Coordinates of C-alpha atoms in Angstrom, one line a residue:
Chain A
M22 CA -33.3 -39.3 -11.1
F23 CA -32.6 -41.7 -14.0
E24 CA -35.8 -43.8 -15.2
F25 CA -35.5 -46.3 -17.7
T26 CA -38.1 -48.4 -19.0
N27 CA -37.8 -51.4 -21.3
L28 CA -34.0 -50.0 -22.9
T29 CA -33.0 -52.0 -25.9
Y30 CA -29.8 -51.4 -27.7
K31 CA -28.8 -53.3 -30.9
I32 CA -26.2 -53.0 -33.5
G33 CA -27.2 -54.6 -36.9
S34 CA -29.0 -57.9 -35.6
K35 CA -27.4 -58.2 -32.4
T36 CA -29.0 -57.4 -29.7
L37 CA -26.5 -55.7 -26.6
L38 CA -29.6 -54.9 -24.3
Q39 CA -33.0 -56.0 -23.9
Q40 CA -35.7 -54.7 -22.3
V41 CA -33.9 -53.4 -19.2
S42 CA -35.8 -51.2 -16.9
G43 CA -34.7 -49.7 -13.4
C44 CA -34.3 -46.2 -11.9
A45 CA -31.5 -44.2 -9.9
R46 CA -32.9 -42.0 -7.4
P47 CA -31.1 -39.2 -5.6
G48 CA -29.1 -40.3 -2.2
E49 CA -28.6 -43.9 -3.3
I50 CA -25.8 -45.7 -5.4
L51 CA -27.0 -48.2 -8.1
A52 CA -24.5 -51.0 -8.8
V53 CA -24.7 -52.3 -12.4
V54 CA -23.4 -56.2 -11.7
G55 CA -22.8 -58.8 -14.1
A56 CA -20.4 -61.0 -16.0
N57 CA -17.9 -59.7 -18.9
G58 CA -20.3 -59.1 -21.9
A59 CA -23.1 -58.7 -20.0
G60 CA -24.3 -55.4 -21.6
K61 CA -23.0 -53.2 -18.0
S62 CA -21.1 -50.5 -20.2
T63 CA -23.8 -50.5 -22.9
L64 CA -26.4 -49.3 -20.2
L65 CA -24.0 -47.0 -18.9
R66 CA -23.4 -45.5 -22.3
L67 CA -26.9 -45.4 -23.0
L68 CA -27.3 -43.3 -19.8
S69 CA -24.7 -41.1 -20.5
G70 CA -26.1 -40.4 -24.0
D71 CA -22.9 -42.0 -25.9
L72 CA -25.3 -44.3 -27.4
K73 CA -29.2 -43.9 -28.5
P74 CA -31.1 -46.5 -27.4
S75 CA -33.1 -48.6 -30.1
G76 CA -35.9 -49.1 -28.0
G77 CA -37.8 -48.1 -24.8
E78 CA -37.4 -44.9 -22.8
L79 CA -34.9 -43.2 -20.6
L80 CA -35.9 -40.1 -18.9
F81 CA -33.5 -37.7 -16.6
G82 CA -35.1 -35.2 -14.3
G83 CA -38.5 -36.2 -15.0
G84 CA -37.7 -35.5 -18.8
P85 CA -36.5 -37.6 -21.9
L86 CA -32.4 -37.8 -21.9
A87 CA -32.3 -36.6 -26.0
K88 CA -34.3 -33.4 -25.0
W89 CA -31.5 -32.1 -22.4
P90 CA -29.0 -29.3 -23.4
L91 CA -25.8 -30.6 -23.8
A92 CA -24.4 -27.8 -21.8
G93 CA -27.1 -28.0 -18.8
L94 CA -26.7 -31.7 -18.7
A95 CA -23.3 -31.2 -18.3
R96 CA -23.5 -29.1 -14.9
R97 CA -25.9 -31.5 -13.6
R98 CA -24.2 -35.4 -14.0
A99 CA -20.7 -36.4 -14.7
V100 CA -19.3 -39.3 -16.6
L101 CA -16.4 -41.5 -15.6
A102 CA -15.5 -43.7 -19.0
Q103 CA -14.4 -46.9 -18.2
Q104 CA -11.2 -46.1 -20.8
H105 CA -9.5 -42.6 -21.0
S106 CA -6.9 -41.2 -23.8
L107 CA -5.8 -37.9 -23.4
A108 CA -4.3 -36.8 -26.2
L109 CA -2.2 -33.6 -25.0
A110 CA 0.3 -33.8 -22.0
F111 CA -1.7 -31.9 -19.5
E112 CA -0.5 -31.3 -15.8
V113 CA -3.0 -33.1 -13.8
R114 CA -4.6 -29.4 -12.4
E115 CA -5.0 -28.3 -16.5
L116 CA -7.0 -31.8 -16.6
V117 CA -9.0 -31.6 -13.7
L118 CA -9.6 -27.8 -14.6
L119 CA -11.1 -29.5 -17.9
G120 CA -14.1 -30.5 -15.2
R121 CA -14.8 -27.0 -14.9
Y122 CA -15.1 -25.9 -18.7
P123 CA -19.1 -26.2 -18.4
H124 CA -18.8 -23.3 -15.6
F125 CA -16.5 -20.3 -17.1
G126 CA -16.8 -18.5 -20.2
G127 CA -13.4 -17.0 -20.8
Q128 CA -11.3 -17.4 -17.9
P129 CA -11.7 -19.7 -15.2
T130 CA -12.0 -17.9 -11.6
A131 CA -10.6 -18.3 -8.6
H132 CA -13.6 -20.4 -7.2
D133 CA -12.7 -22.9 -10.3
H134 CA -9.0 -23.0 -9.0
A135 CA -10.1 -23.9 -5.4
V136 CA -12.5 -26.5 -6.6
V137 CA -9.7 -28.0 -8.9
A138 CA -7.6 -28.1 -5.5
A139 CA -10.5 -29.5 -3.5
A140 CA -11.3 -31.9 -6.0
L141 CA -7.5 -33.4 -6.4
A142 CA -7.3 -33.6 -2.4
A143 CA -10.8 -35.3 -2.3
V144 CA -8.8 -38.2 -4.1
G145 CA -5.6 -37.8 -2.5
L146 CA -3.7 -36.4 -5.4
A147 CA -3.3 -32.7 -4.5
H148 CA 0.7 -33.4 -4.3
L149 CA 0.7 -34.5 -7.9
A150 CA -1.1 -31.6 -9.2
E151 CA 1.6 -30.3 -11.3
R152 CA 2.7 -33.5 -12.6
S153 CA 2.3 -34.3 -16.2
Y154 CA -0.4 -36.8 -16.9
P155 CA 1.2 -39.3 -18.7
T156 CA 3.7 -39.8 -16.5
L157 CA 1.1 -41.3 -13.7
S158 CA 0.5 -44.7 -13.1
G159 CA -2.5 -46.3 -14.1
G160 CA -4.2 -46.0 -10.6
E161 CA -3.1 -42.4 -10.2
Q162 CA -4.5 -41.7 -13.7
Q163 CA -7.7 -43.1 -12.8
R164 CA -7.9 -41.0 -9.7
A165 CA -7.2 -38.3 -12.0
Q166 CA -10.2 -38.3 -13.6
L167 CA -12.4 -38.9 -10.6
A168 CA -11.2 -35.3 -9.8
R169 CA -12.1 -34.1 -13.0
V170 CA -15.4 -35.6 -12.8
L171 CA -16.1 -34.5 -9.3
A172 CA -15.1 -30.8 -9.8
Q173 CA -17.2 -30.8 -13.1
V174 CA -20.5 -31.6 -10.6
W175 CA -19.0 -30.4 -7.3
E176 CA -21.6 -27.6 -6.1
A177 CA -24.4 -29.0 -8.1
E178 CA -27.5 -29.5 -6.9
A179 CA -28.6 -33.4 -7.0
G180 CA -26.3 -33.9 -9.4
F181 CA -25.8 -37.4 -10.9
L182 CA -22.4 -39.5 -11.3
L183 CA -22.2 -42.1 -13.9
L184 CA -19.3 -44.4 -12.8
D185 CA -17.9 -47.2 -15.5
E186 CA -16.0 -49.5 -13.7
P187 CA -14.3 -47.0 -12.0
L188 CA -12.3 -49.0 -9.5
T189 CA -9.9 -50.4 -12.4
G190 CA -6.1 -50.2 -11.5
L191 CA -6.8 -48.7 -8.1
D192 CA -5.1 -50.3 -5.0
L193 CA -7.4 -52.0 -2.1
R194 CA -7.5 -48.7 -0.1
H195 CA -8.2 -46.4 -3.1
Q196 CA -11.1 -48.9 -4.3
H197 CA -12.6 -48.1 -0.5
H198 CA -12.0 -44.5 -0.7
T199 CA -13.4 -44.1 -4.2
L200 CA -16.5 -45.6 -3.5
E201 CA -16.7 -43.7 -0.1
V202 CA -16.4 -40.7 -1.9
A203 CA -19.2 -41.7 -4.0
R204 CA -21.5 -42.6 -1.1
D205 CA -20.6 -39.3 0.5
L206 CA -22.2 -37.8 -2.4
A207 CA -25.1 -39.6 -2.2
R208 CA -25.9 -39.4 1.4
Q209 CA -24.8 -35.9 2.2
R210 CA -25.4 -34.1 -0.8
G211 CA -28.4 -35.9 -2.6
F212 CA -26.6 -36.9 -5.3
G213 CA -27.5 -40.4 -7.7
V214 CA -24.5 -42.4 -8.3
I215 CA -24.7 -45.1 -10.9
A216 CA -21.9 -47.3 -11.1
V217 CA -20.6 -50.4 -12.9
L218 CA -19.1 -53.0 -10.6
H219 CA -17.1 -56.3 -10.5
D220 CA -16.7 -56.7 -7.2
L221 CA -19.9 -58.2 -5.5
N222 CA -18.5 -57.6 -2.2
L223 CA -17.7 -54.2 -2.9
A224 CA -21.5 -54.0 -4.4
A225 CA -23.0 -55.3 -1.0
Q226 CA -21.2 -52.8 0.9
Y227 CA -21.7 -49.8 -0.8
A228 CA -24.7 -49.9 -3.2
D229 CA -28.3 -49.5 -1.9
Q230 CA -29.9 -50.7 -5.2
I231 CA -28.5 -53.3 -7.5
L232 CA -29.4 -54.3 -10.9
M233 CA -27.6 -57.7 -12.1
L234 CA -27.5 -58.4 -16.0
R235 CA -27.0 -61.6 -17.9
Q236 CA -26.5 -61.7 -21.8
G237 CA -27.9 -58.0 -21.7
R238 CA -31.4 -58.9 -20.0
P239 CA -31.9 -58.4 -16.4
V240 CA -31.6 -61.0 -14.0
A241 CA -32.6 -59.0 -10.6
C242 CA -33.0 -55.6 -9.4
G243 CA -33.8 -54.1 -6.4
P244 CA -32.3 -53.3 -2.7
A245 CA -28.9 -54.5 -2.6
N246 CA -29.4 -57.7 0.2
E247 CA -32.4 -59.1 -2.0
V248 CA -30.3 -59.3 -5.3
L249 CA -27.4 -60.3 -4.1
T250 CA -28.8 -63.9 -3.4
C251 CA -26.7 -67.6 -4.1
E252 CA -29.5 -68.3 -7.0
N253 CA -29.2 -65.0 -8.5
I254 CA -25.3 -65.1 -8.5
H255 CA -25.1 -68.3 -10.0
T256 CA -27.7 -67.4 -12.5
G257 CA -25.6 -64.3 -13.7
F258 CA -22.1 -65.4 -13.2
G259 CA -22.6 -69.4 -13.4
L260 CA -20.4 -69.8 -10.3
E261 CA -21.3 -71.4 -6.9
V262 CA -21.2 -68.9 -3.9
E263 CA -21.6 -68.9 -0.3
L264 CA -23.0 -66.0 1.7
L265 CA -21.9 -65.2 5.0
A266 CA -22.6 -62.3 6.9
H267 CA -19.8 -59.2 7.1
P268 CA -18.8 -59.7 10.8
R269 CA -19.0 -55.7 11.4
L270 CA -21.4 -54.6 8.8
G271 CA -23.7 -57.2 8.4
C272 CA -24.0 -57.0 4.7
P273 CA -23.7 -60.1 3.1
L274 CA -20.1 -61.5 2.0
I275 CA -19.9 -63.4 -0.7
V276 CA -17.6 -66.4 -1.1
P277 CA -17.1 -68.1 -4.2
C278 CA -16.8 -72.4 -4.2
P279 CA -15.5 -73.0 -7.6
R280 CA -15.4 -76.2 -9.0
Q281 CA -12.4 -78.4 -9.1
S282 CA -10.8 -78.1 -12.8
T283 CA -13.4 -76.0 -15.5
V284 CA -10.8 -76.7 -18.4
A285 CA -10.3 -79.9 -20.2
W286 CA -6.3 -79.7 -21.0
T287 CA -6.4 -82.5 -23.3
L288 CA -7.3 -82.4 -26.9
Chain B
M24 CA -19.2 -18.8 -2.3
P25 CA -16.2 -20.7 -0.7
A26 CA -16.4 -24.7 -2.0
T27 CA -15.0 -25.5 1.3
A28 CA -18.1 -24.1 3.4
T29 CA -21.0 -26.6 2.1
Q30 CA -18.9 -29.9 1.6
P31 CA -17.0 -30.8 4.9
V32 CA -17.0 -34.4 3.7
L33 CA -15.4 -33.9 0.1
T34 CA -13.3 -31.2 1.5
P35 CA -10.5 -32.3 4.2
V36 CA -8.2 -29.8 3.8
A37 CA -7.4 -28.1 0.2
P38 CA -5.3 -25.5 0.6
P39 CA -4.6 -23.4 -2.7
L40 CA -2.6 -25.2 -5.2
P41 CA 1.0 -23.6 -6.0
K42 CA 1.0 -20.7 -8.9
P43 CA 1.6 -22.5 -12.6
T44 CA 5.2 -22.3 -13.4
R45 CA 4.8 -21.8 -17.0
R46 CA 4.3 -18.5 -18.4
P47 CA 2.5 -18.6 -21.4
R48 CA 1.4 -15.2 -21.7
L49 CA 5.1 -13.9 -21.4
V50 CA 6.0 -16.0 -24.6
L51 CA 2.8 -14.4 -26.5
L52 CA 4.4 -11.1 -25.7
A53 CA 7.6 -12.3 -26.7
L54 CA 6.5 -13.8 -29.9
A55 CA 4.8 -10.3 -30.7
V56 CA 8.0 -8.1 -30.1
L57 CA 10.0 -10.8 -32.1
L58 CA 7.3 -10.5 -34.9
V59 CA 7.2 -6.3 -35.0
A60 CA 11.3 -6.8 -35.1
A61 CA 11.2 -9.5 -38.2
V62 CA 8.4 -6.7 -40.0
L63 CA 11.0 -3.8 -39.6
L64 CA 13.7 -6.3 -40.8
G65 CA 11.6 -7.6 -43.5
V66 CA 10.4 -4.5 -44.8
G67 CA 14.3 -2.6 -44.6
I68 CA 16.4 -5.4 -45.9
G69 CA 16.8 -5.3 -49.9
A70 CA 18.7 -3.1 -53.0
V71 CA 17.2 0.1 -51.1
S72 CA 17.9 -0.2 -47.8
I73 CA 15.1 1.2 -45.2
P74 CA 16.4 1.8 -41.8
A75 CA 13.8 1.4 -38.9
P76 CA 13.3 5.2 -38.3
A77 CA 12.8 5.7 -41.7
V78 CA 10.3 3.3 -42.0
V79 CA 8.0 4.5 -39.0
G80 CA 8.7 8.1 -40.8
I81 CA 6.9 6.7 -44.0
L82 CA 3.9 4.9 -41.8
L83 CA 3.4 8.0 -39.5
G84 CA 3.7 10.6 -42.9
K85 CA 0.9 8.3 -44.3
I86 CA -1.6 9.3 -41.3
G87 CA -0.3 12.9 -41.4
I88 CA 2.4 13.5 -38.9
T89 CA 5.4 14.7 -41.0
G90 CA 8.9 15.3 -39.6
W91 CA 10.4 12.3 -40.2
A92 CA 13.3 12.0 -42.6
F93 CA 13.0 9.3 -45.5
E94 CA 13.9 10.0 -49.1
P95 CA 11.1 9.7 -51.5
Q96 CA 12.8 6.5 -53.5
Q97 CA 12.4 4.5 -50.0
E98 CA 8.7 5.6 -49.3
G99 CA 8.0 4.5 -53.4
V100 CA 9.6 0.7 -52.4
L101 CA 8.4 0.5 -49.0
M102 CA 4.7 1.3 -50.1
A103 CA 4.5 -0.6 -53.7
I104 CA 6.8 -3.6 -52.8
R105 CA 8.2 -4.4 -49.4
L106 CA 5.1 -3.7 -47.1
P107 CA 2.4 -5.4 -49.1
R108 CA 4.8 -8.5 -49.4
V109 CA 5.6 -8.5 -45.4
V110 CA 2.1 -8.0 -45.2
L111 CA 1.2 -10.9 -47.0
G112 CA 3.8 -13.2 -45.5
L113 CA 1.9 -12.2 -42.2
L114 CA -1.3 -13.2 -43.5
V115 CA -0.4 -16.4 -44.7
G116 CA 1.8 -17.5 -42.1
A117 CA -0.4 -16.7 -39.6
A118 CA -3.4 -18.4 -41.4
L119 CA -1.2 -21.6 -41.6
G120 CA 0.3 -21.8 -37.8
L121 CA -3.3 -21.5 -37.0
S122 CA -5.1 -24.4 -39.2
G123 CA -2.0 -26.4 -38.3
A124 CA -2.6 -25.9 -34.5
A125 CA -6.3 -26.3 -34.8
M126 CA -5.8 -29.8 -37.1
Q127 CA -3.4 -31.1 -34.7
G128 CA -6.2 -30.8 -31.9
L129 CA -8.6 -31.9 -34.1
F130 CA -7.0 -35.2 -35.3
R131 CA -5.8 -35.4 -31.9
N132 CA -2.3 -35.8 -33.3
P133 CA 0.7 -33.6 -32.6
L134 CA 1.9 -34.5 -36.3
A135 CA -1.4 -33.7 -38.1
D136 CA -1.5 -30.9 -40.3
P137 CA -4.0 -29.3 -42.7
S138 CA -2.8 -31.5 -45.8
L139 CA -4.5 -34.3 -44.4
L140 CA -7.8 -33.0 -45.5
G141 CA -6.7 -32.9 -48.9
I142 CA -6.4 -29.1 -48.8
S143 CA -3.4 -28.5 -50.0
S144 CA -3.6 -31.5 -52.5
G145 CA -7.1 -30.3 -54.1
A146 CA -5.4 -27.0 -54.3
S147 CA -2.8 -28.4 -56.4
L148 CA -4.6 -30.4 -58.5
A149 CA -7.3 -27.5 -59.9
A150 CA -4.6 -25.3 -60.2
V151 CA -2.4 -27.6 -62.1
A152 CA -5.6 -29.0 -64.7
T153 CA -6.0 -24.9 -65.0
I154 CA -2.4 -24.1 -65.8
V155 CA -2.7 -27.1 -68.5
M156 CA -6.2 -26.9 -69.3
E157 CA -6.9 -23.4 -69.5
V158 CA -6.3 -22.6 -73.5
K159 CA -8.2 -25.8 -74.4
I160 CA -11.2 -25.2 -72.3
L161 CA -11.4 -21.8 -73.5
A162 CA -11.3 -23.1 -76.9
A163 CA -14.1 -25.7 -76.1
F164 CA -16.4 -22.8 -74.4
P165 CA -16.0 -19.4 -75.9
A166 CA -18.5 -18.1 -73.6
L167 CA -16.4 -18.3 -70.3
A168 CA -13.6 -16.6 -72.3
G169 CA -15.1 -13.0 -71.0
A170 CA -15.1 -14.1 -67.4
A171 CA -11.6 -15.4 -67.7
G172 CA -10.8 -12.4 -69.3
A173 CA -12.3 -10.2 -66.4
L174 CA -11.1 -12.4 -63.7
G175 CA -7.4 -12.2 -65.1
P176 CA -4.8 -12.9 -63.1
Y177 CA -7.2 -14.2 -60.5
V178 CA -8.7 -17.4 -62.5
L179 CA -5.7 -19.4 -61.0
P180 CA -6.5 -18.5 -57.3
L181 CA -9.9 -18.9 -58.0
A182 CA -9.5 -22.4 -59.6
A183 CA -7.1 -23.5 -56.3
F184 CA -9.6 -22.1 -53.8
V185 CA -12.5 -24.1 -55.3
G186 CA -10.5 -27.4 -55.7
A187 CA -9.3 -27.3 -51.9
S188 CA -13.0 -26.8 -51.3
L189 CA -14.4 -29.4 -53.2
I190 CA -11.6 -31.9 -51.9
T191 CA -12.1 -30.8 -48.4
L192 CA -15.9 -31.6 -48.8
F193 CA -15.3 -34.7 -50.4
V194 CA -13.3 -36.1 -47.7
Y195 CA -15.5 -35.0 -44.9
R196 CA -18.6 -36.3 -46.7
V197 CA -17.0 -40.0 -47.2
S198 CA -15.8 -40.0 -43.9
R199 CA -19.2 -39.3 -42.4
V200 CA -20.3 -43.3 -41.5
G201 CA -24.0 -43.3 -39.8
G202 CA -24.6 -39.8 -39.2
R203 CA -21.3 -39.2 -37.6
V204 CA -17.5 -38.1 -38.7
A205 CA -15.1 -40.4 -37.1
V206 CA -11.9 -38.4 -37.2
S207 CA -9.5 -41.7 -37.7
T208 CA -11.7 -42.5 -40.5
M209 CA -11.3 -39.0 -42.0
L210 CA -7.7 -39.5 -41.7
L211 CA -7.5 -42.6 -43.6
V212 CA -9.8 -41.0 -46.6
G213 CA -7.9 -38.0 -46.4
V214 CA -4.3 -40.1 -47.2
A215 CA -6.3 -42.1 -50.1
T216 CA -7.6 -38.8 -51.2
N217 CA -4.7 -37.1 -51.8
G218 CA -3.1 -39.9 -52.9
L219 CA -5.8 -40.0 -55.8
S220 CA -5.3 -36.1 -56.3
G221 CA -1.9 -36.7 -56.4
A222 CA -1.9 -39.4 -59.3
F223 CA -4.1 -36.7 -61.2
T224 CA -1.9 -33.9 -60.6
G225 CA 0.5 -36.0 -62.1
L226 CA -1.5 -37.1 -65.3
F227 CA -2.0 -33.0 -66.3
T228 CA 1.9 -32.9 -65.4
Y229 CA 2.5 -35.3 -67.7
A230 CA 0.7 -33.8 -70.4
A231 CA 2.2 -30.2 -70.0
T232 CA 3.9 -28.3 -72.4
D233 CA 7.5 -27.0 -71.4
E234 CA 6.2 -23.2 -70.6
Q235 CA 3.2 -24.8 -68.4
L236 CA 6.0 -27.5 -66.6
R237 CA 7.6 -24.0 -65.7
N238 CA 4.5 -22.5 -64.2
I239 CA 3.5 -25.5 -62.3
T240 CA 7.4 -25.7 -60.9
F241 CA 6.9 -22.5 -59.2
W242 CA 3.6 -22.8 -58.2
G243 CA 4.4 -26.2 -56.0
L244 CA 7.3 -24.3 -54.9
G245 CA 5.3 -21.7 -53.5
S246 CA 6.4 -17.8 -53.6
L247 CA 5.1 -14.3 -52.2
G248 CA 7.2 -12.6 -55.0
G249 CA 3.4 -11.7 -56.7
A250 CA 2.6 -9.7 -53.4
S251 CA 0.7 -6.3 -54.4
W252 CA -2.3 -4.6 -52.3
A253 CA -4.6 -6.3 -54.8
T254 CA -3.4 -9.9 -53.8
V255 CA -3.6 -8.9 -49.9
G256 CA -7.1 -7.6 -50.6
T257 CA -8.3 -10.5 -52.2
L258 CA -6.5 -12.6 -49.6
L259 CA -8.0 -10.3 -46.5
P260 CA -11.8 -11.0 -46.1
L261 CA -11.1 -14.2 -46.9
L262 CA -8.6 -15.1 -44.2
A263 CA -10.3 -12.7 -41.6
V264 CA -13.1 -15.0 -40.6
P265 CA -10.8 -17.8 -40.1
L266 CA -8.1 -15.5 -38.3
L267 CA -10.3 -14.1 -35.6
W268 CA -12.5 -17.2 -35.0
L269 CA -10.0 -20.0 -35.2
P270 CA -8.1 -18.4 -31.5
R271 CA -11.3 -18.6 -29.8
L272 CA -11.8 -22.6 -30.1
G273 CA -9.1 -23.0 -27.8
K274 CA -11.3 -24.3 -24.9
P275 CA -13.2 -26.7 -27.2
L276 CA -10.4 -28.4 -28.4
N277 CA -8.9 -28.7 -25.0
L278 CA -12.1 -30.4 -24.1
L279 CA -11.4 -32.7 -27.3
A280 CA -8.1 -34.0 -26.1
L281 CA -10.5 -36.4 -23.5
G282 CA -12.0 -38.1 -26.7
E283 CA -15.2 -37.0 -28.3
D284 CA -17.3 -38.9 -26.0
Q285 CA -15.9 -37.6 -23.0
A286 CA -16.3 -34.4 -24.7
A287 CA -19.4 -34.2 -25.1
H288 CA -20.3 -35.4 -21.3
L289 CA -18.5 -32.0 -20.5
G290 CA -20.9 -30.0 -22.8
L291 CA -19.3 -29.9 -26.3
P292 CA -21.3 -30.1 -29.4
V293 CA -18.5 -31.6 -30.9
A294 CA -20.0 -32.4 -34.1
R295 CA -20.6 -28.8 -34.9
L296 CA -16.7 -28.3 -33.9
K297 CA -15.6 -30.6 -36.1
W298 CA -17.6 -29.0 -39.0
Q299 CA -16.3 -25.4 -37.8
L300 CA -12.5 -26.7 -37.5
V301 CA -12.8 -28.2 -41.2
T302 CA -14.8 -25.3 -42.6
L303 CA -12.2 -22.7 -41.6
A304 CA -9.0 -24.4 -41.9
T305 CA -10.1 -25.0 -45.5
L306 CA -10.9 -21.3 -45.6
A307 CA -7.5 -20.2 -44.3
V308 CA -5.1 -22.6 -46.4
G309 CA -7.4 -23.1 -49.3
A310 CA -6.8 -19.2 -49.6
S311 CA -3.7 -19.1 -49.1
V312 CA -2.3 -21.8 -51.1
A313 CA -4.4 -20.4 -53.9
L314 CA -2.5 -17.1 -53.9
V315 CA 0.9 -18.2 -52.5
G316 CA 1.3 -21.9 -53.7
T317 CA 2.0 -24.7 -51.4
I318 CA 4.4 -23.9 -48.1
G319 CA 5.3 -26.7 -46.7
F320 CA 6.3 -27.6 -42.9
L321 CA 5.2 -24.3 -41.4
G322 CA 1.7 -25.6 -40.6
F323 CA 2.7 -28.5 -38.6
L324 CA 6.1 -27.4 -37.7
V325 CA 5.4 -24.3 -35.7
P326 CA 2.5 -25.5 -33.6
H327 CA 4.6 -28.6 -32.6
L328 CA 7.6 -26.3 -31.6
L329 CA 5.4 -23.6 -29.7
R330 CA 3.7 -26.6 -27.8
S331 CA 6.9 -27.6 -26.2
I332 CA 7.1 -23.8 -24.9
V333 CA 3.9 -22.9 -23.9
G334 CA 2.9 -26.1 -22.9
P335 CA -0.6 -28.1 -24.4
D336 CA -3.1 -25.4 -23.6
H337 CA -5.0 -24.8 -27.2
R338 CA -5.8 -21.1 -25.4
F339 CA -2.3 -20.3 -25.8
V340 CA -1.2 -22.6 -28.3
L341 CA -3.6 -21.0 -31.1
P342 CA -2.5 -17.5 -31.0
A343 CA 1.0 -18.4 -30.0
S344 CA 0.6 -20.7 -33.3
A345 CA -0.5 -17.7 -35.5
L346 CA 2.1 -15.3 -34.4
G347 CA 4.9 -17.7 -34.7
G348 CA 3.6 -18.6 -38.1
A349 CA 3.6 -15.1 -39.2
L350 CA 7.4 -14.4 -37.5
V351 CA 8.4 -17.8 -39.7
L352 CA 6.9 -17.1 -42.6
V353 CA 8.2 -13.2 -42.6
L354 CA 11.7 -14.1 -41.7
A355 CA 11.8 -16.9 -44.6
D356 CA 10.6 -14.5 -47.0
T357 CA 13.3 -12.0 -46.3
L358 CA 15.8 -14.8 -46.4
S359 CA 14.4 -16.3 -49.4
R360 CA 14.8 -13.0 -51.7
T361 CA 17.9 -11.9 -50.3
V362 CA 20.1 -15.0 -49.9
V363 CA 20.4 -15.4 -53.5
A364 CA 19.7 -11.7 -54.6
P365 CA 19.1 -10.4 -57.4
A366 CA 17.1 -13.5 -57.9
E367 CA 14.6 -15.2 -55.8
L368 CA 14.8 -18.8 -54.1
P369 CA 11.1 -20.2 -53.8
I370 CA 10.0 -20.0 -50.0
G371 CA 8.7 -23.2 -50.3
I372 CA 12.4 -24.9 -51.0
L373 CA 13.3 -22.5 -47.9
T374 CA 11.0 -23.7 -45.3
A375 CA 11.3 -27.5 -45.9
L376 CA 15.1 -27.1 -46.1
L377 CA 14.8 -25.3 -42.8
G378 CA 11.8 -27.1 -41.5
A379 CA 13.1 -30.6 -41.7
P380 CA 15.9 -30.4 -40.0
V381 CA 14.3 -28.6 -37.1
F382 CA 11.5 -31.3 -36.8
L383 CA 14.3 -34.4 -36.9
W384 CA 15.7 -32.6 -34.1
M385 CA 12.8 -32.0 -32.3
V386 CA 11.8 -35.7 -32.4
L387 CA 15.1 -37.2 -31.7
R388 CA 15.4 -34.7 -28.6
E389 CA 11.9 -36.0 -27.4
Q390 CA 12.8 -39.5 -28.2
R391 CA 16.0 -38.9 -25.9
N392 CA 13.7 -37.3 -23.2
L393 CA 11.1 -40.4 -23.1
S394 CA 14.0 -42.9 -22.9
R395 CA 16.0 -41.0 -20.0

């Protein structure tokens, strides 16, 4: 369980995140939403330990996150970053095997190889296992990285998954497939998932809890259908929307109703 | 525990992946065999020819197994001249290849090499300064004369090693911003520091006498010509740690390819790894350069070439680069002392002469493969 209280992050005199509180529980998906520059990625980078908070409290599994040994943390929680760079031209299977490194000492075991195969199958990339990673398309690279992250916490008990914009570059089917995998992990394996999402309809459909940020401050935090109101979305995104009910799932369906013209084209 | 048993939803059907096509272990074995052949060639060729059976006979004789035919002169040449030289080549070549591979992993750039950290330029600066200033320093501080006399021929290597370490330490410390060493900053600081120490090296060279200039030139071009069991004995303890430790850093270096943050998410203590890599490379390259001078191209060419054969996995690139570096240097040294016999070609000239075209060929080949 991730608990953060009054989390604040500053660079110099700029405050990127101010007094943000919330928690991510096992078995649930917490979606972090907000406009560009609202501090979503900053929050995720604080939770993943990339950045040290300037203030506030950050607990993981009952203890301060900073006290966790790196290796122990790596077997409990995995992080999918927003941007990926891979300096070496690994094959896809070699990339996914990197996710198993926290689990084996010298050589990977048969179990590690089985997890790699299963993780690749879970993201639908088994047929590209031997392709060189740089030759994949953007969306396939994103899925290969997801497979690496899944392989890392494959057998973890009550593990945690931090996903920073995991749907970038994915087609519609794979956007849903990725979130379905996350939901399966939460429902069936007791994982906690924290995901930065842009698409409010996807958040409405998959998230249990939503934290909405605006300019580094929380707008709302709570169960998805309570947070996704016309007022909150207008505050958070500066956009007029109508809410309908999803015809099959019943969750809110957000339909933007933007004003006629927003740009003054004359000088 | 089969993974499929507990995760029915996440594992629809996951048949095992096919066996990898690359055979890195086979390449390592082939390199080792080639290395043995190169050693036999290296100790065998010269004014006194020593065929392989005689070499084996002499070496077996040393451990008490006699009965192989060889001439006493062959034994003298092998034990006093050829063998220490080849062993020195093995050690230095392995150290340069290994450090090159490690630095390419650290900088996440296939064109990096240890000279980016200022190791070679620091060693050069200190060596040239010592050649030019030794007499003046000893005149100013007569108390040092005793120490210099005791160290004898080791004054220059010692100075070079200290110079390499100090410059690298400088680069590393200056690159620390807010408690973190940014590798990209380290690269830029290294370039600037190399320029600066090059300028000072030039200044000392400019002030040198004709005889000192000759010493400087020889040192700058590198040579295994001064090899003896004493040089090997000096180098061995310095190289033992990096030669045994660096090959074990393959897994961490693979993780580093993902970037520092991602590597940390996978449990890698990144700051400690960077510190280890820089220290070990400085030890290996600093000690090598100090004893045999600067030998160009080998450090970045060998790992680059081997990566195209064994693949990008550092668990294989590192040992392969050690074997490959040793192989290339032993062969190059054999060539350097036979091609213009009885004179010797400085080995730095030879590695650059052979290395640059090979490198060009590789770059062009990769470009063509990409544009296809």
